[in-house]
Amino acid sequence: MTDNTEADVTGAPAPQGKGDTGPKTIGGRKLKPSTLMMGHGYDPMLSEGSLKPPIFLTSTFVFPNAAAGKRHFEGVTGKRPGGAEGLVYSRFNGPNQEILEDRLALWEEAEDALAFSSGMSAIATLFLAMVKPGDTIVHSGPLYAATETLIGRILGKFGIKWLDFPAGATREEIDAVMTKARESGDVALVYLESPANPTNALVDVEAVAASRDAIFADLDVKPPIAIDNTFLGPLWAQPMRQGADIVVYSLTKYAGGHSDLVAGGVLGSKAQINTIRLMRNTIGTICDPNTAWMLLRSLETLELRMTRAGENAAKVCDFLNAHPKVDRVGYLGFLDQQGDARQADIYRRNCLGAGSTFSLYLKGGETEAFAFLDNLKIAKLAVSLGGTETLASHPAGMTHLSVPQERKDALGITDSLVRISIGVEDADDLIADFEAALDAI
Ligand SMILES: *Cc1c(COP(=O)(O)O)cnc(C)c1O
């Protein structure tokens, strides 16, 4: 959102300022996101001194005068660049969502951010803002299943085409797909997901950016690169540093972090975000104020939670990796020892941590996987990830049940695969739980 603390160029006072939203530096020191999550973007003095932001339950906002109302709508409808200068109507934005957006952007030093009602509504709004009939979306594969459905089955109905390359593709392989896409018409968007679910294969974002820049070198406006950073962001991967233009989140996962809300986010430059904002304003895919408030609470502990979950996952994976009933652990921290030089190289260049979601391949098949899952006492049997509690699921029988066998084989979705998201419990308690469940197979 625009900073309203200064009067606008016409000299009229900014009508709904955000007040004093706190310093971002002290004595030349740039404050870290973990510090800024407690206060940035909110002035208690505008809310009766309330330390925490109230939840603003209102559908509309009062204009100080008619001219200000007109200026607002010129901003909202794109007649005047820069978007709205204050709050107008709750389908467009509200105080809680604005604070959330300001704080979300800080984690990846993005110019701006948008909050959405779910990860999928964020992705759908991004796509709708970018594509027209006949365009091609180039994407890495596999993608989150609903994203694949959205591109293939839903946008496909409106004449949008797609071409994909495997997540681990080399520069040459990416170049070949980009070239083919360009020959087929306008490329609207390059869309990535890294690590891919459930293979954990990392996308070489630097190679994708270099390929896009080379293949579309003669165009003034090159297709933007968007990436779903739900699994590693914002602590363990910040792909805008490797050349991505737009970062997408399911805030339902690590950002929300308590398995008690559904929301999404998009980060990027002001120009890209304003294009997406126009679509969100039109279709109303913003999150509600209560969810935004819960996310503000979540973001205060984001670094603590993710750090602890990452440390726990490293300990648990070491234990599992050495267990005789375990065939293989698909954990980013093991890329080096598993001898995958190319993936290990991408990991070193693109990642800041191995995350806490991984694939566990047990020896055996469905019987062994089910016995393991049914004997877990601390870990809960549920899909999703990134919460304070440890979750385990069986992709072949759950999230990927309807995927054809051939594709399951290609993705490594075997009957013995268990997906695990480690939480913030005591690591040794978790190891005891996994050990007892393995014993029970
Ligand atoms: C969960 C998830 C989504 C979808 O997010 P929702 O909040 O469930 O709509 C998208 N991408 C990835 C990688 C996810 O894990």
Short mmCIF file of C-alpha atoms and ligand atoms in Angstrom, two decimals:
data_model
loop_
_atom_site.label_atom_id
_atom_site.label_comp_id
_atom_site.label_asym_id
_atom_site.label_seq_id
_atom_site.Cartn_x
_atom_site.Cartn_y
_atom_site.Cartn_z
CA MET A 1 0.00 0.00 0.00
CA THR A 2 1.12 3.56 -0.59
CA ASP A 3 2.68 5.31 2.36
CA ASN A 4 0.18 7.91 3.45
CA THR A 5 2.28 9.68 6.02
CA GLU A 6 3.09 12.49 3.62
CA ALA A 7 0.63 14.88 2.01
CA ASP A 8 -0.02 13.97 -1.61
CA VAL A 9 1.23 16.00 -4.57
CA THR A 10 -2.00 17.97 -4.90
CA GLY A 11 -1.39 19.38 -1.43
CA ALA A 12 -4.49 17.76 0.02
CA PRO A 13 -3.85 16.04 3.36
CA ALA A 14 -3.60 12.27 3.08
CA PRO A 15 -7.05 11.22 4.25
CA GLN A 16 -6.44 7.92 6.01
CA GLY A 17 -2.79 7.95 7.04
CA LYS A 18 -1.17 4.99 8.73
CA GLY A 19 0.44 7.34 11.24
CA ASP A 20 3.84 6.60 12.75
CA THR A 21 4.59 3.07 11.62
CA GLY A 22 7.94 2.82 13.36
CA PRO A 23 11.60 3.05 12.26
CA LYS A 24 13.17 0.56 9.85
CA THR A 25 16.73 1.53 10.85
CA ILE A 26 18.42 2.61 14.08
CA GLY A 27 21.75 4.44 13.94
CA GLY A 28 22.26 3.25 10.39
CA ARG A 29 21.53 -0.34 11.35
CA LYS A 30 18.85 -1.94 9.18
CA LEU A 31 16.40 -3.72 11.44
CA LYS A 32 15.71 -7.41 10.81
CA PRO A 33 12.26 -8.73 9.90
CA SER A 34 12.07 -10.66 13.19
CA THR A 35 12.29 -7.30 15.01
CA LEU A 36 9.95 -5.44 12.68
CA MET A 37 7.20 -8.09 12.97
CA MET A 38 6.25 -6.70 16.39
CA GLY A 39 5.38 -3.18 15.31
CA HIS A 40 6.00 -2.23 11.70
CA GLY A 41 3.06 -0.79 9.80
CA TYR A 42 0.89 -0.06 12.83
CA ASP A 43 0.59 3.12 14.94
CA PRO A 44 -1.04 2.33 18.32
CA MET A 45 -1.91 6.03 18.73
CA LEU A 46 -4.42 5.76 15.89
CA SER A 47 -6.23 2.98 17.82
CA GLU A 48 -6.64 4.37 21.35
CA GLY A 49 -3.09 3.26 22.26
CA SER A 50 -4.01 -0.39 21.77
CA LEU A 51 -0.67 -2.26 21.71
CA LYS A 52 -2.04 -4.77 19.23
CA PRO A 53 -4.07 -3.75 16.19
CA PRO A 54 -7.81 -4.12 16.71
CA ILE A 55 -9.65 -6.30 14.18
CA PHE A 56 -11.35 -3.78 11.90
CA LEU A 57 -14.75 -5.25 11.11
CA THR A 58 -16.18 -2.86 8.58
CA SER A 59 -17.22 -3.23 4.96
CA THR A 60 -16.57 0.39 3.99
CA PHE A 61 -14.55 3.51 4.93
CA VAL A 62 -15.66 7.12 5.29
CA PHE A 63 -14.19 9.74 2.90
CA PRO A 64 -13.27 13.14 4.37
CA ASN A 65 -14.77 14.90 1.33
CA ALA A 66 -16.14 14.14 -2.15
CA ALA A 67 -12.92 14.99 -4.01
CA ALA A 68 -10.97 12.54 -1.85
CA GLY A 69 -13.57 9.89 -2.67
CA LYS A 70 -13.09 10.48 -6.39
CA ARG A 71 -9.29 10.31 -6.05
CA HIS A 72 -9.58 7.01 -4.21
CA PHE A 73 -11.67 5.47 -6.96
CA GLU A 74 -9.32 6.77 -9.64
CA GLY A 75 -6.58 4.87 -7.84
CA VAL A 76 -8.60 1.70 -7.28
CA THR A 77 -9.75 1.47 -10.89
CA GLY A 78 -6.33 2.16 -12.36
CA LYS A 79 -7.34 5.52 -13.92
CA ARG A 80 -4.55 7.04 -11.87
CA PRO A 81 -1.33 5.04 -11.34
CA GLY A 82 -0.23 4.02 -7.88
CA GLY A 83 -3.42 2.45 -6.57
CA ALA A 84 -5.68 3.74 -3.82
CA GLU A 85 -4.21 6.22 -1.37
CA GLY A 86 -6.37 5.20 1.49
CA LEU A 87 -9.02 2.70 2.36
CA VAL A 88 -12.23 2.64 0.36
CA TYR A 89 -14.09 -0.63 0.61
CA SER A 90 -13.18 -3.94 2.26
CA ARG A 91 -13.11 -5.96 -0.95
CA PHE A 92 -10.08 -3.82 -1.88
CA ASN A 93 -8.27 -3.63 1.43
CA GLY A 94 -8.51 -3.03 5.17
CA PRO A 95 -6.19 -1.97 8.01
CA ASN A 96 -5.36 -5.48 9.20
CA GLN A 97 -4.57 -6.71 5.71
CA GLU A 98 -2.45 -3.63 4.98
CA ILE A 99 -0.31 -4.17 8.07
CA LEU A 100 0.05 -7.82 7.10
CA GLU A 101 1.11 -6.89 3.56
CA ASP A 102 3.69 -4.38 4.81
CA ARG A 103 5.18 -6.99 7.13
CA LEU A 104 5.10 -9.83 4.59
CA ALA A 105 7.09 -7.77 2.08
CA LEU A 106 9.88 -7.20 4.64
CA TRP A 107 10.95 -10.85 4.78
CA GLU A 108 12.14 -10.87 1.19
CA GLU A 109 12.76 -7.13 0.81
CA ALA A 110 10.00 -7.01 -1.78
CA GLU A 111 8.64 -3.60 -2.75
CA ASP A 112 5.08 -4.64 -2.05
CA ALA A 113 2.85 -7.57 -1.13
CA LEU A 114 -0.78 -8.68 -1.31
CA ALA A 115 -2.75 -10.92 1.07
CA PHE A 116 -5.26 -13.47 -0.23
CA SER A 117 -7.99 -15.74 1.11
CA SER A 118 -5.94 -18.87 0.28
CA GLY A 119 -2.77 -19.91 -1.48
CA MET A 120 -4.89 -21.04 -4.42
CA SER A 121 -6.81 -17.75 -4.65
CA ALA A 122 -3.43 -15.97 -4.70
CA ILE A 123 -2.22 -18.21 -7.54
CA ALA A 124 -5.51 -17.94 -9.45
CA THR A 125 -5.54 -14.14 -9.13
CA LEU A 126 -1.92 -13.98 -10.32
CA PHE A 127 -2.73 -16.11 -13.38
CA LEU A 128 -5.91 -14.17 -14.23
CA ALA A 129 -3.98 -10.91 -14.01
CA MET A 130 -1.28 -12.15 -16.40
CA VAL A 131 -2.87 -14.27 -19.14
CA LYS A 132 -5.04 -13.84 -22.23
CA PRO A 133 -6.35 -16.45 -24.69
CA GLY A 134 -3.58 -17.92 -26.85
CA ASP A 135 -0.84 -17.20 -24.30
CA THR A 136 1.48 -19.88 -22.98
CA ILE A 137 2.48 -20.43 -19.36
CA VAL A 138 5.90 -22.08 -19.02
CA HIS A 139 6.17 -23.95 -15.74
CA SER A 140 8.34 -26.34 -13.78
CA GLY A 141 6.84 -29.70 -12.90
CA PRO A 142 5.43 -31.20 -10.86
CA LEU A 143 3.37 -28.42 -9.27
CA TYR A 144 1.00 -28.46 -6.32
CA ALA A 145 -1.90 -30.55 -7.67
CA ALA A 146 -4.50 -27.75 -7.57
CA THR A 147 -2.10 -25.44 -9.44
CA GLU A 148 -1.69 -28.07 -12.16
CA THR A 149 -5.50 -28.40 -12.35
CA LEU A 150 -5.85 -24.62 -12.58
CA ILE A 151 -3.40 -24.35 -15.47
CA GLY A 152 -4.31 -27.49 -17.39
CA ARG A 153 -8.02 -27.94 -16.88
CA ILE A 154 -9.36 -24.49 -16.01
CA LEU A 155 -7.19 -21.95 -17.87
CA GLY A 156 -7.01 -24.52 -20.70
CA LYS A 157 -10.75 -24.01 -21.24
CA PHE A 158 -10.04 -20.34 -22.01
CA GLY A 159 -7.40 -21.07 -24.63
CA ILE A 160 -4.34 -20.75 -22.41
CA LYS A 161 -1.57 -23.18 -23.32
CA TRP A 162 1.24 -24.51 -21.15
CA LEU A 163 4.65 -26.12 -21.53
CA ASP A 164 6.64 -27.58 -18.65
CA PHE A 165 10.16 -28.66 -17.80
CA PRO A 166 11.11 -30.99 -14.92
CA ALA A 167 12.02 -29.22 -11.66
CA GLY A 168 15.68 -30.31 -11.82
CA ALA A 169 16.12 -29.27 -15.49
CA THR A 170 19.47 -27.88 -16.71
CA ARG A 171 19.92 -24.53 -18.45
CA GLU A 172 19.92 -26.32 -21.84
CA GLU A 173 16.66 -28.13 -21.08
CA ILE A 174 15.04 -24.93 -19.84
CA ASP A 175 16.25 -23.04 -22.95
CA ALA A 176 14.67 -25.68 -25.19
CA VAL A 177 11.26 -25.34 -23.49
CA MET A 178 11.43 -21.52 -23.44
CA THR A 179 12.28 -21.48 -27.15
CA LYS A 180 9.44 -23.82 -28.00
CA ALA A 181 7.03 -21.74 -25.90
CA ARG A 182 8.11 -18.53 -27.61
CA GLU A 183 7.53 -20.08 -31.04
CA SER A 184 4.00 -21.02 -29.99
CA GLY A 185 2.91 -17.42 -29.22
CA ASP A 186 3.11 -14.95 -26.34
CA VAL A 187 4.56 -16.31 -23.12
CA ALA A 188 2.57 -14.70 -20.30
CA LEU A 189 4.39 -16.08 -17.31
CA VAL A 190 7.11 -18.44 -16.18
CA TYR A 191 5.80 -20.23 -13.10
CA LEU A 192 7.99 -22.27 -10.76
CA GLU A 193 7.62 -24.32 -7.61
CA SER A 194 10.69 -25.30 -5.63
CA PRO A 195 11.18 -27.73 -4.05
CA ALA A 196 8.64 -29.72 -6.03
CA ASN A 197 6.10 -31.72 -4.05
CA PRO A 198 6.55 -34.63 -3.29
CA THR A 199 9.87 -35.21 -5.07
CA ASN A 200 11.66 -32.34 -3.26
CA ALA A 201 13.53 -31.60 -6.54
CA LEU A 202 14.86 -28.03 -6.54
CA VAL A 203 14.44 -25.66 -9.49
CA ASP A 204 17.55 -23.74 -10.59
CA VAL A 205 16.01 -20.27 -10.39
CA GLU A 206 19.22 -18.59 -11.57
CA ALA A 207 19.25 -20.78 -14.69
CA VAL A 208 15.56 -20.03 -15.35
CA ALA A 209 16.18 -16.27 -15.03
CA ALA A 210 19.24 -16.45 -17.33
CA SER A 211 17.25 -18.50 -19.84
CA ARG A 212 14.30 -16.09 -19.79
CA ASP A 213 16.66 -13.13 -20.24
CA ALA A 214 18.42 -14.81 -23.17
CA ILE A 215 15.43 -16.24 -25.04
CA PHE A 216 13.41 -13.01 -24.72
CA ALA A 217 16.40 -10.65 -24.97
CA ASP A 218 14.87 -8.58 -27.76
CA LEU A 219 11.59 -7.89 -25.92
CA ASP A 220 11.10 -4.77 -23.79
CA VAL A 221 8.67 -6.61 -21.57
CA LYS A 222 9.89 -10.12 -20.81
CA PRO A 223 7.61 -12.70 -19.21
CA PRO A 224 7.83 -12.38 -15.41
CA ILE A 225 9.09 -15.31 -13.34
CA ALA A 226 6.82 -16.24 -10.44
CA ILE A 227 7.67 -18.92 -7.89
CA ASP A 228 5.70 -20.75 -5.22
CA ASN A 229 7.99 -20.44 -2.17
CA THR A 230 5.63 -22.11 0.31
CA PHE A 231 7.98 -24.96 1.31
CA LEU A 232 11.12 -22.99 2.11
CA GLY A 233 10.10 -19.36 2.37
CA PRO A 234 10.82 -16.90 3.69
CA LEU A 235 13.55 -18.23 6.01
CA TRP A 236 15.19 -20.95 3.91
CA ALA A 237 14.78 -19.55 0.38
CA GLN A 238 14.40 -16.03 -1.00
CA PRO A 239 14.15 -16.61 -4.76
CA MET A 240 13.91 -12.93 -5.73
CA ARG A 241 17.65 -12.89 -4.97
CA GLN A 242 18.14 -15.49 -7.72
CA GLY A 243 16.08 -13.58 -10.29
CA ALA A 244 12.42 -14.38 -9.60
CA ASP A 245 10.10 -11.37 -10.03
CA ILE A 246 7.09 -12.55 -8.05
CA VAL A 247 6.92 -14.86 -5.02
CA VAL A 248 3.75 -16.74 -4.13
CA TYR A 249 2.85 -18.25 -0.75
CA SER A 250 0.30 -20.48 0.78
CA LEU A 251 0.35 -18.64 4.12
CA THR A 252 -1.67 -21.60 5.42
CA LYS A 253 1.63 -23.42 5.91
CA TYR A 254 4.76 -22.04 7.68
CA ALA A 255 3.67 -18.38 7.72
CA GLY A 256 0.38 -19.15 9.50
CA GLY A 257 2.17 -22.00 11.19
CA HIS A 258 -0.50 -23.21 13.64
CA SER A 259 -2.75 -25.17 11.27
CA ASP A 260 -5.64 -22.88 12.15
CA LEU A 261 -6.14 -20.68 9.07
CA VAL A 262 -6.11 -20.68 5.27
CA ALA A 263 -4.53 -17.72 3.42
CA GLY A 264 -2.17 -16.75 0.62
CA GLY A 265 0.31 -14.04 -0.29
CA VAL A 266 2.07 -12.58 -3.33
CA LEU A 267 5.25 -10.47 -3.17
CA GLY A 268 6.91 -8.44 -5.92
CA SER A 269 7.72 -5.06 -7.40
CA LYS A 270 5.16 -2.25 -7.06
CA ALA A 271 4.40 -2.48 -10.79
CA GLN A 272 3.74 -6.24 -10.78
CA ILE A 273 1.80 -6.06 -7.53
CA ASN A 274 -0.42 -3.25 -8.85
CA THR A 275 -1.33 -5.38 -11.89
CA ILE A 276 -2.30 -8.25 -9.59
CA ARG A 277 -4.02 -5.86 -7.15
CA LEU A 278 -6.32 -4.65 -9.92
CA MET A 279 -7.49 -8.24 -10.46
CA ARG A 280 -7.85 -8.85 -6.70
CA ASN A 281 -9.87 -5.64 -6.35
CA THR A 282 -12.15 -6.86 -9.13
CA ILE A 283 -12.78 -10.42 -7.95
CA GLY A 284 -12.36 -10.00 -4.18
CA THR A 285 -9.81 -12.69 -3.33
CA ILE A 286 -8.39 -10.76 -0.34
CA CYS A 287 -8.28 -12.47 3.09
CA ASP A 288 -10.64 -11.36 5.84
CA PRO A 289 -9.51 -9.08 8.73
CA ASN A 290 -9.62 -11.84 11.33
CA THR A 291 -7.32 -14.08 9.28
CA ALA A 292 -4.99 -11.12 8.67
CA TRP A 293 -4.86 -10.50 12.43
CA MET A 294 -4.05 -14.15 13.13
CA LEU A 295 -1.27 -13.98 10.54
CA LEU A 296 0.18 -10.90 12.25
CA ARG A 297 0.38 -12.93 15.44
CA SER A 298 1.96 -15.82 13.52
CA LEU A 299 4.60 -13.64 11.87
CA GLU A 300 5.91 -12.50 15.27
CA THR A 301 7.18 -16.05 15.87
CA LEU A 302 7.89 -17.05 12.26
CA GLU A 303 11.66 -17.09 12.64
CA LEU A 304 11.52 -18.87 16.02
CA ARG A 305 9.14 -21.53 14.71
CA MET A 306 10.90 -22.18 11.45
CA THR A 307 14.33 -22.27 13.09
CA ARG A 308 13.17 -24.79 15.68
CA ALA A 309 11.32 -26.92 13.11
CA GLY A 310 14.41 -26.92 10.88
CA GLU A 311 16.67 -28.02 13.75
CA ASN A 312 14.19 -30.73 14.74
CA ALA A 313 13.96 -31.99 11.16
CA ALA A 314 17.76 -32.28 10.91
CA LYS A 315 17.86 -34.44 14.07
CA VAL A 316 14.88 -36.58 13.08
CA CYS A 317 16.24 -37.13 9.55
CA ASP A 318 19.64 -38.20 10.93
CA PHE A 319 17.85 -40.77 13.07
CA LEU A 320 15.60 -42.02 10.27
CA ASN A 321 18.46 -42.18 7.77
CA ALA A 322 20.36 -44.61 9.98
CA HIS A 323 17.37 -46.88 10.71
CA PRO A 324 17.39 -50.38 9.16
CA LYS A 325 13.69 -50.22 8.19
CA VAL A 326 14.21 -47.02 6.22
CA ASP A 327 15.13 -47.23 2.55
CA ARG A 328 15.83 -43.52 1.88
CA VAL A 329 15.10 -40.08 3.32
CA GLY A 330 14.36 -37.39 0.71
CA TYR A 331 15.62 -34.43 2.76
CA LEU A 332 17.40 -31.43 1.26
CA GLY A 333 20.08 -31.65 3.95
CA PHE A 334 21.22 -35.00 2.50
CA LEU A 335 21.76 -33.94 -1.13
CA ASP A 336 25.53 -33.94 -0.75
CA GLN A 337 25.81 -37.34 0.92
CA GLN A 338 23.32 -38.83 -1.55
CA GLY A 339 25.69 -37.86 -4.36
CA ASP A 340 23.32 -35.68 -6.37
CA ALA A 341 25.90 -33.07 -7.42
CA ARG A 342 23.56 -30.96 -9.56
CA GLN A 343 20.80 -30.73 -6.92
CA ALA A 344 23.42 -30.11 -4.21
CA ASP A 345 24.79 -27.25 -6.30
CA ILE A 346 21.32 -25.67 -6.71
CA TYR A 347 20.79 -26.10 -2.98
CA ARG A 348 24.02 -24.24 -2.15
CA ARG A 349 23.17 -21.38 -4.51
CA ASN A 350 19.43 -21.04 -3.82
CA CYS A 351 18.70 -22.22 -0.28
CA LEU A 352 19.49 -21.01 3.21
CA GLY A 353 18.22 -24.11 5.00
CA ALA A 354 16.87 -27.61 4.36
CA GLY A 355 13.36 -26.99 5.68
CA SER A 356 11.31 -29.35 7.81
CA THR A 357 9.21 -31.18 5.21
CA PHE A 358 10.66 -34.32 3.67
CA SER A 359 9.92 -37.70 2.08
CA LEU A 360 10.48 -40.93 3.96
CA TYR A 361 10.76 -44.08 1.84
CA LEU A 362 10.28 -47.13 4.06
CA LYS A 363 11.38 -50.63 3.12
CA GLY A 364 8.29 -52.48 1.89
CA GLY A 365 5.02 -51.10 0.54
CA GLU A 366 1.61 -49.83 1.63
CA THR A 367 1.32 -52.35 4.51
CA GLU A 368 4.56 -51.13 6.07
CA ALA A 369 3.74 -47.45 5.46
CA PHE A 370 0.27 -47.82 6.99
CA ALA A 371 1.63 -49.73 10.02
CA PHE A 372 4.14 -46.94 10.58
CA LEU A 373 1.52 -44.19 10.24
CA ASP A 374 -1.03 -45.96 12.44
CA ASN A 375 1.49 -46.37 15.25
CA LEU A 376 2.57 -42.74 15.48
CA LYS A 377 1.44 -41.16 18.76
CA ILE A 378 2.79 -37.60 18.64
CA ALA A 379 2.77 -37.03 14.88
CA LYS A 380 -0.77 -36.56 13.59
CA LEU A 381 -2.02 -38.23 10.44
CA ALA A 382 -2.99 -35.28 8.23
CA VAL A 383 -2.09 -33.54 4.99
CA SER A 384 -0.65 -30.00 5.01
CA LEU A 385 2.65 -28.83 6.49
CA GLY A 386 4.48 -26.06 8.26
CA GLY A 387 2.48 -26.12 11.51
CA THR A 388 3.78 -26.24 15.07
CA GLU A 389 2.79 -29.90 15.21
CA THR A 390 4.38 -32.77 13.30
CA LEU A 391 2.19 -34.23 10.55
CA ALA A 392 2.55 -37.38 8.46
CA SER A 393 0.63 -38.52 5.38
CA HIS A 394 0.67 -41.15 2.63
CA PRO A 395 0.72 -39.36 -0.78
CA ALA A 396 -0.05 -42.47 -2.88
CA GLY A 397 -3.20 -43.14 -0.89
CA MET A 398 -4.20 -39.56 -0.07
CA THR A 399 -3.10 -36.37 -1.91
CA HIS A 400 -2.00 -38.21 -5.06
CA LEU A 401 -4.60 -41.02 -5.04
CA SER A 402 -6.10 -40.02 -8.39
CA VAL A 403 -2.73 -39.54 -10.14
CA PRO A 404 -2.27 -42.21 -12.89
CA GLN A 405 0.20 -44.97 -11.94
CA GLU A 406 2.60 -44.03 -14.74
CA ARG A 407 2.92 -40.47 -13.45
CA LYS A 408 3.22 -41.71 -9.85
CA ASP A 409 6.17 -43.85 -10.97
CA ALA A 410 7.76 -40.88 -12.72
CA LEU A 411 7.38 -38.72 -9.59
CA GLY A 412 8.63 -41.40 -7.22
CA ILE A 413 5.29 -41.63 -5.42
CA THR A 414 5.64 -45.21 -4.24
CA ASP A 415 3.36 -47.08 -1.82
CA SER A 416 6.17 -46.98 0.76
CA LEU A 417 6.45 -43.17 0.68
CA VAL A 418 5.43 -41.18 3.74
CA ARG A 419 5.49 -37.36 3.72
CA ILE A 420 6.45 -35.75 7.00
CA SER A 421 6.31 -32.14 8.17
CA ILE A 422 8.23 -31.66 11.41
CA GLY A 423 6.92 -29.22 14.01
CA VAL A 424 8.39 -27.49 17.05
CA GLU A 425 7.99 -30.30 19.61
CA ASP A 426 10.98 -31.69 21.50
CA ALA A 427 13.20 -33.41 18.94
CA ASP A 428 13.97 -36.44 21.14
CA ASP A 429 10.26 -36.97 21.83
CA LEU A 430 9.68 -37.03 18.08
CA ILE A 431 12.54 -39.49 17.58
CA ALA A 432 11.04 -41.74 20.28
CA ASP A 433 7.68 -41.60 18.46
CA PHE A 434 9.22 -42.48 15.09
CA GLU A 435 11.36 -45.23 16.64
CA ALA A 436 8.35 -46.88 18.30
CA ALA A 437 6.32 -46.67 15.06
CA LEU A 438 9.19 -48.22 13.06
CA ASP A 439 9.49 -51.00 15.66
CA ALA A 440 5.79 -51.73 15.22
CA ILE A 441 6.10 -52.42 11.46
C1 LIG B 1 -0.86 -25.76 0.27
C2 LIG B 1 -0.16 -25.29 -0.94
C3 LIG B 1 -0.79 -24.48 -1.89
C4 LIG B 1 -2.24 -24.08 -1.78
O1 LIG B 1 -2.46 -23.27 -0.70
P1 LIG B 1 -3.89 -23.15 0.04
O2 LIG B 1 -3.61 -22.17 1.12
O3 LIG B 1 -4.25 -24.53 0.52
O4 LIG B 1 -4.86 -22.66 -0.98
C5 LIG B 1 -0.05 -24.06 -2.97
N1 LIG B 1 1.24 -24.42 -3.14
C6 LIG B 1 1.88 -25.21 -2.24
C7 LIG B 1 3.30 -25.58 -2.47
C8 LIG B 1 1.21 -25.68 -1.13
O5 LIG B 1 1.83 -26.48 -0.26
#
